[in-house]
Amino acid sequence: MHDTAQMKRPAAMLALLCAVPLAAAPGDIVATRIAGFREVGAAFKNINDELKSATPQTYVIQISARQIRDYARQQQGWFPAGSGPKPGVKTAAKPEIWSQPAAFKAAQDGFTAQANSFATVAASGDVAKMRAAAKTLGQSCGTCHRSFRVEEKR
Amino acid sequence: MANPARQYVWDLPIRLFHWALVGLIGFSWWSAETYHMDWHRLSGQALLFLIVFRLIWGLIGSGPARFTQFLRGPRAIFAYLTGRAPAAPGHNPLGGWSVMAMLLALSVQVGTGLFAVDIDGIESGPLSHLVDFDQGRLASDIHGISFTILQILIGLHVLAVLFYLLVRRRNLIGPMVSGRAKVTGEPVAVRRASPVAFAVATLLAGTLAWWVFADPTL
């Protein structure tokens, strides 16, 4: 946003037009991703509750798996430049997300891949496979969170 | 004090309870910090057993273990603080309430742990399937706060024990190991616990701790 002066005039105007929603965006996108990841956590709790039962309700797992799969697609767009930690914004997103974009993208893709594969396994109805896949899915959460999220007290 | 008399104060279950608590609280802390949540749950199960046992033991245990003996009113506390109370074996009137505060904090600690859910919905307490995600997160938040409170209470407890050791020249640690304390005056008769009481307390506490952590479908 600071280098509009170096651009040609039409480009600068375009940038300005874009800058208006962009300026308002960070707060919204932070709220969006906080709410989104909360839903992922809640959905994963539902899955793990069923899997720890001896008589899991597979439809609950399947619905939750599809929710997580959909959020896993959306989260690819939840970390635009400028939405990192700064005064007045409460976020657990670490600056490393933007300073190590390749590693972060790999972690995001890992989550998306595991979420897709879990949804497929859930649809198959095989509970033993779901238990194994849920573990792998959980590990993909942990992989990203260890590097890119400020650790919360548990 | 050429040959100081020693007298029975703490029964074996109380001493085992005390030192097991020290070890398990430390282990629970470490296992949570290092995300060994399977071990953390096991440690919580052992602590649940110990707390339930102690609460029952406070009703049917030996004299100094009983709530009715060590929970005293403000007059007794005042008399103790001003040095006008006769020395009695067991918790002093102020220390008794400190024990109750620690037991309460520990009960909240273990109780919230049963329902706690981590932020990712992965790790959870054995009863977390009975609550929803937000309630589980609330339990987890209280679990964190109550641990801070527990740490403060334990810190005060250790400071008080050190105060007695260094300032008052009275060793409270030895009796918690050997069960016997030095007395200056005549030894006081202490009500012993019956083996039946011990069996009842162990069985009840063990059953509850097993049942709470058992597979939800059982």
Tab-separated table of C-alpha atoms in Angstrom, chain B residues 14 26 60 77 95 109 192:
chain	number	residue	atom	x	y	z
B	14	ILE	CA	-1.970	-40.052	55.190
B	26	GLY	CA	4.867	-32.620	39.747
B	60	ILE	CA	-13.492	-42.246	58.879
B	77	ILE	CA	-7.366	-20.041	65.432
B	95	GLY	CA	-2.890	-25.253	58.979
B	109	GLN	CA	-8.119	-29.102	39.284
B	192	ARG	CA	-6.245	-44.990	65.249
